[in-house]
PDB file of N, CA and C in Angstrom:
ATOM      1  N   MET A 247      52.128  25.232-159.965  1.00 81.00           N
ATOM      2  CA  MET A 247      50.644  25.097-159.443  1.00 81.00           C
ATOM      3  C   MET A 247      49.866  25.802-160.276  1.00 81.00           C
ATOM      4  N   ALA A 248      50.182  26.531-161.153  1.00 85.00           N
ATOM      5  CA  ALA A 248      49.350  27.298-162.199  1.00 85.00           C
ATOM      6  C   ALA A 248      48.793  26.276-163.037  1.00 85.00           C
ATOM      7  N   ASP A 249      49.113  25.186-162.967  1.00 87.00           N
ATOM      8  CA  ASP A 249      48.649  24.070-164.072  1.00 87.00           C
ATOM      9  C   ASP A 249      47.366  23.287-163.379  1.00 87.00           C
ATOM     10  N   ILE A 250      47.237  23.333-161.990  1.00 92.00           N
ATOM     11  CA  ILE A 250      46.314  22.351-161.571  1.00 92.00           C
ATOM     12  C   ILE A 250      44.833  22.842-161.928  1.00 92.00           C
ATOM     13  N   ALA A 251      44.292  21.811-162.116  1.00 90.00           N
ATOM     14  CA  ALA A 251      42.766  21.813-162.304  1.00 90.00           C
ATOM     15  C   ALA A 251      41.853  21.459-161.181  1.00 90.00           C
ATOM     16  N   SER A 252      42.253  20.800-160.048  1.00 93.00           N
ATOM     17  CA  SER A 252      41.680  20.668-158.848  1.00 93.00           C
ATOM     18  C   SER A 252      41.507  21.829-157.995  1.00 93.00           C
ATOM     19  N   HIS A 253      41.012  21.615-156.883  1.00 94.00           N
ATOM     20  CA  HIS A 253      41.052  22.492-155.724  1.00 94.00           C
ATOM     21  C   HIS A 253      42.663  22.397-155.276  1.00 94.00           C
ATOM     22  N   ALA A 254      43.269  23.610-154.940  1.00 95.00           N
ATOM     23  CA  ALA A 254      44.491  23.812-154.172  1.00 95.00           C
ATOM     24  C   ALA A 254      44.428  23.554-152.748  1.00 95.00           C
ATOM     25  N   PHE A 255      45.210  22.331-152.547  1.00 97.00           N
ATOM     26  CA  PHE A 255      45.027  22.193-150.843  1.00 97.00           C
ATOM     27  C   PHE A 255      46.553  22.702-150.357  1.00 97.00           C
ATOM     28  N   VAL A 256      46.184  23.333-149.071  1.00 97.00           N
ATOM     29  CA  VAL A 256      47.440  24.109-148.530  1.00 97.00           C
ATOM     30  C   VAL A 256      47.715  23.631-146.956  1.00 97.00           C
ATOM     31  N   VAL A 257      49.017  24.173-146.755  1.00 97.00           N
ATOM     32  CA  VAL A 257      49.035  23.880-145.340  1.00 97.00           C
ATOM     33  C   VAL A 257      49.848  25.459-144.909  1.00 97.00           C
ATOM     34  N   ARG A 258      49.336  26.147-143.979  1.00 96.00           N
ATOM     35  CA  ARG A 258      49.593  27.299-143.452  1.00 96.00           C
ATOM     36  C   ARG A 258      50.362  27.468-142.188  1.00 96.00           C
ATOM     37  N   ARG A 259      51.277  28.410-142.076  1.00 95.00           N
ATOM     38  CA  ARG A 259      51.938  28.798-141.058  1.00 95.00           C
ATOM     39  C   ARG A 259      51.550  30.330-140.639  1.00 95.00           C
ATOM     40  N   GLY A 260      50.607  30.436-139.897  1.00 96.00           N
ATOM     41  CA  GLY A 260      49.872  31.924-139.683  1.00 96.00           C
ATOM     42  C   GLY A 260      49.349  32.267-140.811  1.00 96.00           C
ATOM     43  N   ASP A 261      49.772  33.445-141.535  1.00 96.00           N
ATOM     44  CA  ASP A 261      49.061  34.055-143.092  1.00 96.00           C
ATOM     45  C   ASP A 261      49.863  33.374-144.108  1.00 96.00           C
ATOM     46  N   HIS A 262      50.797  32.287-144.015  1.00 96.00           N
ATOM     47  CA  HIS A 262      51.960  32.225-145.062  1.00 96.00           C
ATOM     48  C   HIS A 262      51.408  30.621-145.513  1.00 96.00           C
ATOM     49  N   VAL A 263      51.395  30.390-146.812  1.00 97.00           N
ATOM     50  CA  VAL A 263      51.187  28.957-147.156  1.00 97.00           C
ATOM     51  C   VAL A 263      52.598  28.515-147.389  1.00 97.00           C
ATOM     52  N   VAL A 264      52.772  27.295-146.686  1.00 97.00           N
ATOM     53  CA  VAL A 264      54.164  26.504-146.593  1.00 97.00           C
ATOM     54  C   VAL A 264      54.199  25.424-147.410  1.00 97.00           C
ATOM     55  N   ALA A 265      53.068  25.006-147.864  1.00 97.00           N
ATOM     56  CA  ALA A 265      52.815  23.672-148.584  1.00 97.00           C
ATOM     57  C   ALA A 265      51.864  23.865-149.553  1.00 97.00           C
ATOM     58  N   ALA A 266      51.797  23.262-150.747  1.00 97.00           N
ATOM     59  CA  ALA A 266      50.546  23.491-151.654  1.00 97.00           C
ATOM     60  C   ALA A 266      50.424  22.020-152.272  1.00 97.00           C
ATOM     61  N   ALA A 267      49.425  21.527-152.760  1.00 97.00           N
ATOM     62  CA  ALA A 267      49.257  20.338-153.702  1.00 97.00           C
ATOM     63  C   ALA A 267      47.962  20.351-154.404  1.00 97.00           C
ATOM     64  N   GLY A 268      47.832  19.780-155.439  1.00 97.00           N
ATOM     65  CA  GLY A 268      46.786  19.600-156.359  1.00 97.00           C
ATOM     66  C   GLY A 268      47.038  18.643-157.399  1.00 97.00           C
ATOM     67  N   TYR A 269      46.074  18.717-158.620  1.00 97.00           N
ATOM     68  CA  TYR A 269      46.616  17.573-159.591  1.00 97.00           C
ATOM     69  C   TYR A 269      45.809  18.447-160.947  1.00 97.00           C
ATOM     70  N   ARG A 270      46.402  17.980-161.918  1.00 96.00           N
ATOM     71  CA  ARG A 270      45.632  18.411-163.442  1.00 96.00           C
ATOM     72  C   ARG A 270      45.446  17.041-163.895  1.00 96.00           C
ATOM     73  N   ARG A 271      44.071  17.026-164.411  1.00 95.00           N
ATOM     74  CA  ARG A 271      43.557  15.931-165.122  1.00 95.00           C
ATOM     75  C   ARG A 271      44.264  15.677-166.638  1.00 95.00           C
ATOM     76  N   TRP A 272      44.773  14.359-166.699  1.00 93.00           N
ATOM     77  CA  TRP A 272      45.633  14.020-167.969  1.00 93.00           C
ATOM     78  C   TRP A 272      44.703  13.107-168.697  1.00 93.00           C
ATOM     79  N   PRO A 273      44.913  12.915-170.047  1.00 92.00           N
ATOM     80  CA  PRO A 273      44.094  11.948-170.627  1.00 92.00           C
ATOM     81  C   PRO A 273      43.957  10.607-170.043  1.00 92.00           C
ATOM     82  N   GLY A 274      42.842   9.517-170.320  1.00 90.00           N
ATOM     83  CA  GLY A 274      42.970   8.332-169.680  1.00 90.00           C
ATOM     84  C   GLY A 274      42.813   8.131-168.301  1.00 90.00           C
ATOM     85  N   LEU A 275      41.843   9.243-167.869  1.00 95.00           N
ATOM     86  CA  LEU A 275      41.435   9.274-166.291  1.00 95.00           C
ATOM     87  C   LEU A 275      42.759   9.348-165.197  1.00 95.00           C
ATOM     88  N   VAL A 276      43.853  10.103-165.581  1.00 96.00           N
ATOM     89  CA  VAL A 276      44.953  10.134-164.569  1.00 96.00           C
ATOM     90  C   VAL A 276      44.933  11.547-164.149  1.00 96.00           C
ATOM     91  N   ALA A 277      45.171  11.563-162.812  1.00 96.00           N
ATOM     92  CA  ALA A 277      45.300  12.779-161.902  1.00 96.00           C
ATOM     93  C   ALA A 277      46.766  13.007-161.934  1.00 96.00           C
ATOM     94  N   HIS A 278      47.407  13.761-162.487  1.00 95.00           N
ATOM     95  CA  HIS A 278      48.778  14.185-162.303  1.00 95.00           C
ATOM     96  C   HIS A 278      49.148  15.107-161.228  1.00 95.00           C
ATOM     97  N   MET A 279      49.879  14.642-160.243  1.00 96.00           N
ATOM     98  CA  MET A 279      50.055  15.545-158.916  1.00 96.00           C
ATOM     99  C   MET A 279      51.038  16.756-159.088  1.00 96.00           C
ATOM    100  N   TYR A 280      50.839  17.568-158.500  1.00 95.00           N
ATOM    101  CA  TYR A 280      51.736  18.817-158.282  1.00 95.00           C
ATOM    102  C   TYR A 280      51.983  19.107-156.833  1.00 95.00           C
ATOM    103  N   VAL A 281      52.915  18.890-156.040  1.00 96.00           N
ATOM    104  CA  VAL A 281      53.306  19.292-154.694  1.00 96.00           C
ATOM    105  C   VAL A 281      54.437  20.082-154.618  1.00 96.00           C
ATOM    106  N   LEU A 282      54.235  21.115-153.816  1.00 95.00           N
ATOM    107  CA  LEU A 282      55.341  22.087-153.484  1.00 95.00           C
ATOM    108  C   LEU A 282      55.462  22.456-152.113  1.00 95.00           C
ATOM    109  N   THR A 283      56.767  22.739-151.565  1.00 96.00           N
ATOM    110  CA  THR A 283      56.760  22.936-150.108  1.00 96.00           C
ATOM    111  C   THR A 283      57.920  23.982-150.111  1.00 96.00           C
ATOM    112  N   LYS A 284      57.791  25.069-149.318  1.00 96.00           N
ATOM    113  CA  LYS A 284      58.848  25.837-149.327  1.00 96.00           C
ATOM    114  C   LYS A 284      60.060  25.342-148.718  1.00 96.00           C
ATOM    115  N   PRO A 285      61.262  25.890-149.407  1.00 95.00           N
ATOM    116  CA  PRO A 285      62.419  24.913-149.010  1.00 95.00           C
ATOM    117  C   PRO A 285      62.869  25.184-147.467  1.00 95.00           C
ATOM    118  N   ASN A 286      62.489  26.134-146.679  1.00 96.00           N
ATOM    119  CA  ASN A 286      63.002  26.305-145.288  1.00 96.00           C
ATOM    120  C   ASN A 286      61.957  25.575-144.529  1.00 96.00           C
ATOM    121  N   GLN A 287      60.846  24.767-145.254  1.00 95.00           N
ATOM    122  CA  GLN A 287      59.958  23.957-144.477  1.00 95.00           C
ATOM    123  C   GLN A 287      60.104  22.808-144.691  1.00 95.00           C
ATOM    124  N   ARG A 288      60.871  22.037-145.479  1.00 93.00           N
ATOM    125  CA  ARG A 288      60.947  20.790-146.210  1.00 93.00           C
ATOM    126  C   ARG A 288      61.784  19.899-144.843  1.00 93.00           C
ATOM    127  N   GLY A 289      61.321  18.528-144.937  1.00 93.00           N
ATOM    128  CA  GLY A 289      61.849  17.626-143.892  1.00 93.00           C
ATOM    129  C   GLY A 289      60.929  17.510-142.789  1.00 93.00           C
ATOM    130  N   ARG A 290      59.668  18.170-142.864  1.00 94.00           N
ATOM    131  CA  ARG A 290      58.578  18.224-141.505  1.00 94.00           C
ATOM    132  C   ARG A 290      57.528  17.406-141.757  1.00 94.00           C
ATOM    133  N   GLY A 291      57.422  16.689-142.780  1.00 94.00           N
ATOM    134  CA  GLY A 291      56.124  15.999-143.340  1.00 94.00           C
ATOM    135  C   GLY A 291      55.027  16.626-143.956  1.00 94.00           C
ATOM    136  N   LEU A 292      55.399  17.986-144.137  1.00 96.00           N
ATOM    137  CA  LEU A 292      54.264  18.688-144.715  1.00 96.00           C
ATOM    138  C   LEU A 292      53.705  18.481-146.173  1.00 96.00           C
ATOM    139  N   ALA A 293      54.953  17.656-147.108  1.00 96.00           N
ATOM    140  CA  ALA A 293      54.469  17.504-148.409  1.00 96.00           C
ATOM    141  C   ALA A 293      53.638  16.100-148.328  1.00 96.00           C
ATOM    142  N   ARG A 294      53.830  15.401-147.468  1.00 96.00           N
ATOM    143  CA  ARG A 294      52.915  14.245-147.311  1.00 96.00           C
ATOM    144  C   ARG A 294      51.520  14.446-146.758  1.00 96.00           C
ATOM    145  N   ALA A 295      51.550  15.384-145.874  1.00 96.00           N
ATOM    146  CA  ALA A 295      50.330  15.983-145.140  1.00 96.00           C
ATOM    147  C   ALA A 295      49.346  16.564-146.362  1.00 96.00           C
ATOM    148  N   VAL A 296      50.206  17.609-147.057  1.00 97.00           N
ATOM    149  CA  VAL A 296      49.187  18.414-148.209  1.00 97.00           C
ATOM    150  C   VAL A 296      48.780  17.487-149.310  1.00 97.00           C
ATOM    151  N   ALA A 297      49.912  16.531-149.754  1.00 96.00           N
ATOM    152  CA  ALA A 297      49.507  15.897-150.798  1.00 96.00           C
ATOM    153  C   ALA A 297      48.437  14.726-150.605  1.00 96.00           C
ATOM    154  N   SER A 298      48.213  14.363-149.513  1.00 96.00           N
ATOM    155  CA  SER A 298      47.241  13.366-149.294  1.00 96.00           C
ATOM    156  C   SER A 298      45.828  13.851-149.800  1.00 96.00           C
ATOM    157  N   ALA A 299      45.389  14.889-149.514  1.00 97.00           N
ATOM    158  CA  ALA A 299      44.179  15.370-150.010  1.00 97.00           C
ATOM    159  C   ALA A 299      43.868  15.331-151.552  1.00 97.00           C
ATOM    160  N   PRO A 300      44.667  15.872-152.267  1.00 97.00           N
ATOM    161  CA  PRO A 300      44.371  15.767-153.749  1.00 97.00           C
ATOM    162  C   PRO A 300      44.484  14.223-154.334  1.00 97.00           C
ATOM    163  N   VAL A 301      45.311  13.384-153.635  1.00 97.00           N
ATOM    164  CA  VAL A 301      45.273  12.186-153.944  1.00 97.00           C
ATOM    165  C   VAL A 301      44.019  11.628-153.468  1.00 97.00           C
ATOM    166  N   ALA A 302      43.397  11.607-152.308  1.00 97.00           N
ATOM    167  CA  ALA A 302      42.128  11.239-152.056  1.00 97.00           C
ATOM    168  C   ALA A 302      41.222  11.682-153.111  1.00 97.00           C
ATOM    169  N   ASP A 303      41.245  12.958-153.248  1.00 97.00           N
ATOM    170  CA  ASP A 303      40.330  13.587-154.188  1.00 97.00           C
ATOM    171  C   ASP A 303      40.210  12.896-155.595  1.00 97.00           C
ATOM    172  N   GLY A 304      41.413  12.769-156.037  1.00 96.00           N
ATOM    173  CA  GLY A 304      41.532  12.133-157.292  1.00 96.00           C
ATOM    174  C   GLY A 304      40.910  10.630-157.344  1.00 96.00           C
ATOM    175  N   LEU A 305      41.303   9.923-156.413  1.00 96.00           N
ATOM    176  CA  LEU A 305      40.550   8.566-156.205  1.00 96.00           C
ATOM    177  C   LEU A 305      38.969   8.623-155.916  1.00 96.00           C
ATOM    178  N   ALA A 306      38.719   9.771-155.306  1.00 97.00           N
ATOM    179  CA  ALA A 306      37.223   9.718-155.129  1.00 97.00           C
ATOM    180  C   ALA A 306      36.445  10.017-156.558  1.00 97.00           C
ATOM    181  N   ASN A 307      37.165  10.973-157.488  1.00 95.00           N
ATOM    182  CA  ASN A 307      36.467  11.226-158.836  1.00 95.00           C
ATOM    183  C   ASN A 307      37.146  10.058-159.750  1.00 95.00           C
ATOM    184  N   HIS A 308      37.475   8.827-159.225  1.00 97.00           N
ATOM    185  CA  HIS A 308      37.777   7.786-160.178  1.00 97.00           C
ATOM    186  C   HIS A 308      38.778   8.090-161.121  1.00 97.00           C
ATOM    187  N   LEU A 309      40.070   8.760-160.539  1.00 96.00           N
ATOM    188  CA  LEU A 309      41.110   9.153-161.215  1.00 96.00           C
ATOM    189  C   LEU A 309      42.250   8.247-160.870  1.00 96.00           C
ATOM    190  N   LEU A 310      43.240   7.961-161.476  1.00 95.00           N
ATOM    191  CA  LEU A 310      44.474   7.332-161.153  1.00 95.00           C
ATOM    192  C   LEU A 310      45.488   8.253-160.614  1.00 95.00           C
ATOM    193  N   PRO A 311      45.885   8.159-159.746  1.00 96.00           N
ATOM    194  CA  PRO A 311      46.845   9.669-159.159  1.00 96.00           C
ATOM    195  C   PRO A 311      48.353   9.204-159.807  1.00 96.00           C
ATOM    196  N   GLN A 312      48.818  10.134-160.238  1.00 94.00           N
ATOM    197  CA  GLN A 312      50.197  10.036-160.993  1.00 94.00           C
ATOM    198  C   GLN A 312      51.252  10.915-160.500  1.00 94.00           C
ATOM    199  N   TRP A 313      52.403  10.528-160.002  1.00 93.00           N
ATOM    200  CA  TRP A 313      53.264  11.486-159.423  1.00 93.00           C
ATOM    201  C   TRP A 313      54.561  11.290-159.782  1.00 93.00           C
ATOM    202  N   ARG A 314      55.243  12.238-160.587  1.00 90.00           N
ATOM    203  CA  ARG A 314      56.688  12.137-161.288  1.00 90.00           C
ATOM    204  C   ARG A 314      57.572  12.618-160.132  1.00 90.00           C
ATOM    205  N   ALA A 315      58.228  11.473-159.446  1.00 88.00           N
ATOM    206  CA  ALA A 315      59.108  11.890-158.388  1.00 88.00           C
ATOM    207  C   ALA A 315      60.354  11.388-158.637  1.00 88.00           C
ATOM    208  N   ARG A 316      61.203  12.715-158.991  1.00 85.00           N
ATOM    209  CA  ARG A 316      62.460  12.515-159.218  1.00 85.00           C
ATOM    210  C   ARG A 316      63.619  12.485-158.022  1.00 85.00           C
ATOM    211  N   PRO A 317      63.257  13.568-157.347  1.00 88.00           N
ATOM    212  CA  PRO A 317      64.451  13.837-156.197  1.00 88.00           C
ATOM    213  C   PRO A 317      64.117  12.737-155.070  1.00 88.00           C
ATOM    214  N   ASP A 318      65.040  12.392-154.408  1.00 91.00           N
ATOM    215  CA  ASP A 318      64.775  11.345-153.389  1.00 91.00           C
ATOM    216  C   ASP A 318      63.747  11.683-152.112  1.00 91.00           C
ATOM    217  N   PRO A 319      63.837  12.849-151.714  1.00 91.00           N
ATOM    218  CA  PRO A 319      63.002  13.201-150.895  1.00 91.00           C
ATOM    219  C   PRO A 319      61.508  12.988-151.316  1.00 91.00           C
ATOM    220  N   SER A 320      61.260  13.421-152.476  1.00 92.00           N
ATOM    221  CA  SER A 320      59.975  13.356-153.235  1.00 92.00           C
ATOM    222  C   SER A 320      59.420  11.776-153.453  1.00 92.00           C
ATOM    223  N   ARG A 321      60.475  11.047-153.602  1.00 92.00           N
ATOM    224  CA  ARG A 321      60.248   9.443-153.959  1.00 92.00           C
ATOM    225  C   ARG A 321      59.950   9.058-152.460  1.00 92.00           C
ATOM    226  N   GLY A 322      60.603   9.486-151.321  1.00 93.00           N
ATOM    227  CA  GLY A 322      60.102   9.117-149.923  1.00 93.00           C
ATOM    228  C   GLY A 322      58.539   9.548-149.711  1.00 93.00           C
ATOM    229  N   VAL A 323      58.019  10.577-150.151  1.00 95.00           N
ATOM    230  CA  VAL A 323      56.921  11.142-149.806  1.00 95.00           C
ATOM    231  C   VAL A 323      55.725  10.155-150.677  1.00 95.00           C
ATOM    232  N   THR A 324      56.114   9.707-151.941  1.00 94.00           N
ATOM    233  CA  THR A 324      55.184   8.931-152.712  1.00 94.00           C
ATOM    234  C   THR A 324      55.351   7.720-151.998  1.00 94.00           C
ATOM    235  N   ARG A 325      56.287   6.959-151.469  1.00 94.00           N
ATOM    236  CA  ARG A 325      56.129   5.791-150.968  1.00 94.00           C
ATOM    237  C   ARG A 325      55.386   5.929-149.556  1.00 94.00           C
ATOM    238  N   ALA A 326      55.416   6.971-148.911  1.00 94.00           N
ATOM    239  CA  ALA A 326      54.788   7.142-147.592  1.00 94.00           C
ATOM    240  C   ALA A 326      53.338   6.975-147.959  1.00 94.00           C
ATOM    241  N   LEU A 327      52.981   7.811-149.052  1.00 95.00           N
ATOM    242  CA  LEU A 327      51.567   7.612-149.629  1.00 95.00           C
ATOM    243  C   LEU A 327      51.101   6.436-150.235  1.00 95.00           C
ATOM    244  N   GLY A 328      52.016   5.454-150.576  1.00 94.00           N
ATOM    245  CA  GLY A 328      51.422   4.216-151.086  1.00 94.00           C
ATOM    246  C   GLY A 328      51.670   3.964-152.726  1.00 94.00           C
ATOM    247  N   PHE A 329      52.155   4.840-153.119  1.00 94.00           N
ATOM    248  CA  PHE A 329      52.355   4.925-154.682  1.00 94.00           C
ATOM    249  C   PHE A 329      53.801   3.671-154.866  1.00 94.00           C
ATOM    250  N   ARG A 330      53.594   3.268-156.122  1.00 92.00           N
ATOM    251  CA  ARG A 330      54.731   2.309-156.636  1.00 92.00           C
ATOM    252  C   ARG A 330      55.220   2.744-157.829  1.00 92.00           C
ATOM    253  N   GLN A 331      56.488   2.571-158.018  1.00 89.00           N
ATOM    254  CA  GLN A 331      57.164   2.930-159.325  1.00 89.00           C
ATOM    255  C   GLN A 331      56.667   2.024-160.393  1.00 89.00           C
ATOM    256  N   LEU A 332      56.194   2.474-161.379  1.00 87.00           N
ATOM    257  CA  LEU A 332      55.836   1.720-162.608  1.00 87.00           C
ATOM    258  C   LEU A 332      56.652   1.814-163.708  1.00 87.00           C
ATOM    259  N   GLY A 333      57.582   2.966-163.855  1.00 85.00           N
ATOM    260  CA  GLY A 333      58.371   3.130-164.820  1.00 85.00           C
ATOM    261  C   GLY A 333      59.279   4.355-164.670  1.00 85.00           C
ATOM    262  N   ILE A 334      59.981   4.699-165.692  1.00 83.00           N
ATOM    263  CA  ILE A 334      60.995   5.910-165.493  1.00 83.00           C
ATOM    264  C   ILE A 334      60.758   6.681-166.645  1.00 83.00           C
ATOM    265  N   GLN A 335      61.145   8.022-166.434  1.00 81.00           N
ATOM    266  CA  GLN A 335      61.040   8.859-167.598  1.00 81.00           C
ATOM    267  C   GLN A 335      62.414   9.110-167.992  1.00 81.00           C
ATOM    268  N   LEU A 336      62.688   9.657-169.141  1.00 84.00           N
ATOM    269  CA  LEU A 336      64.246   9.713-169.739  1.00 84.00           C
ATOM    270  C   LEU A 336      63.918  11.076-170.637  1.00 84.00           C
ATOM    271  N   SER A 337      64.607  12.172-170.464  1.00 84.00           N
ATOM    272  CA  SER A 337      64.630  13.446-171.294  1.00 84.00           C
ATOM    273  C   SER A 337      65.878  13.545-171.894  1.00 84.00           C
ATOM    274  N   ILE A 338      65.956  13.796-173.093  1.00 90.00           N
ATOM    275  CA  ILE A 338      67.200  13.769-173.739  1.00 90.00           C
ATOM    276  C   ILE A 338      66.990  15.306-174.519  1.00 90.00           C
ATOM    277  N   ARG A 339      68.286  15.953-174.474  1.00 90.00           N
ATOM    278  CA  ARG A 339      68.351  17.204-175.256  1.00 90.00           C
ATOM    279  C   ARG A 339      69.257  17.004-176.494  1.00 90.00           C
ATOM    280  N   ILE A 340      68.426  17.304-177.464  1.00 92.00           N
ATOM    281  CA  ILE A 340      69.172  16.857-178.900  1.00 92.00           C
ATOM    282  C   ILE A 340      69.970  18.402-179.443  1.00 92.00           C
ATOM    283  N   GLY A 341      71.010  18.301-179.667  1.00 85.00           N
ATOM    284  CA  GLY A 341      71.867  19.416-180.495  1.00 85.00           C
ATOM    285  C   GLY A 341      71.796  20.217-179.282  1.00 85.00           C
ATOM    286  N   ALA A 342      73.077  20.770-178.673  1.00 67.00           N
ATOM    287  CA  ALA A 342      73.252  21.643-177.469  1.00 67.00           C
ATOM    288  C   ALA A 342      73.784  22.886-178.009  1.00 67.00           C
TER     289      ALA A 342
END
């Protein structure tokens, strides 16, 4: 979350932040999403709830929201928010 340039959007339980989201502006008018949920709070719809705010903010600022969703739960959140998969990312470690 240290890399976000947008406002930070959060869900609190009492005095504790249990989910947070925001975005960093990338070249080409892209808003790269960052979404975190405390492990013991996952599976409750918090990621979807908190992520909807920076997605809407990015769109309002004429940016294209982008989300690199690798784990299946993250992919589920993206689908719930209306994202479509347009490609894949491959990382290779050369020389171990």
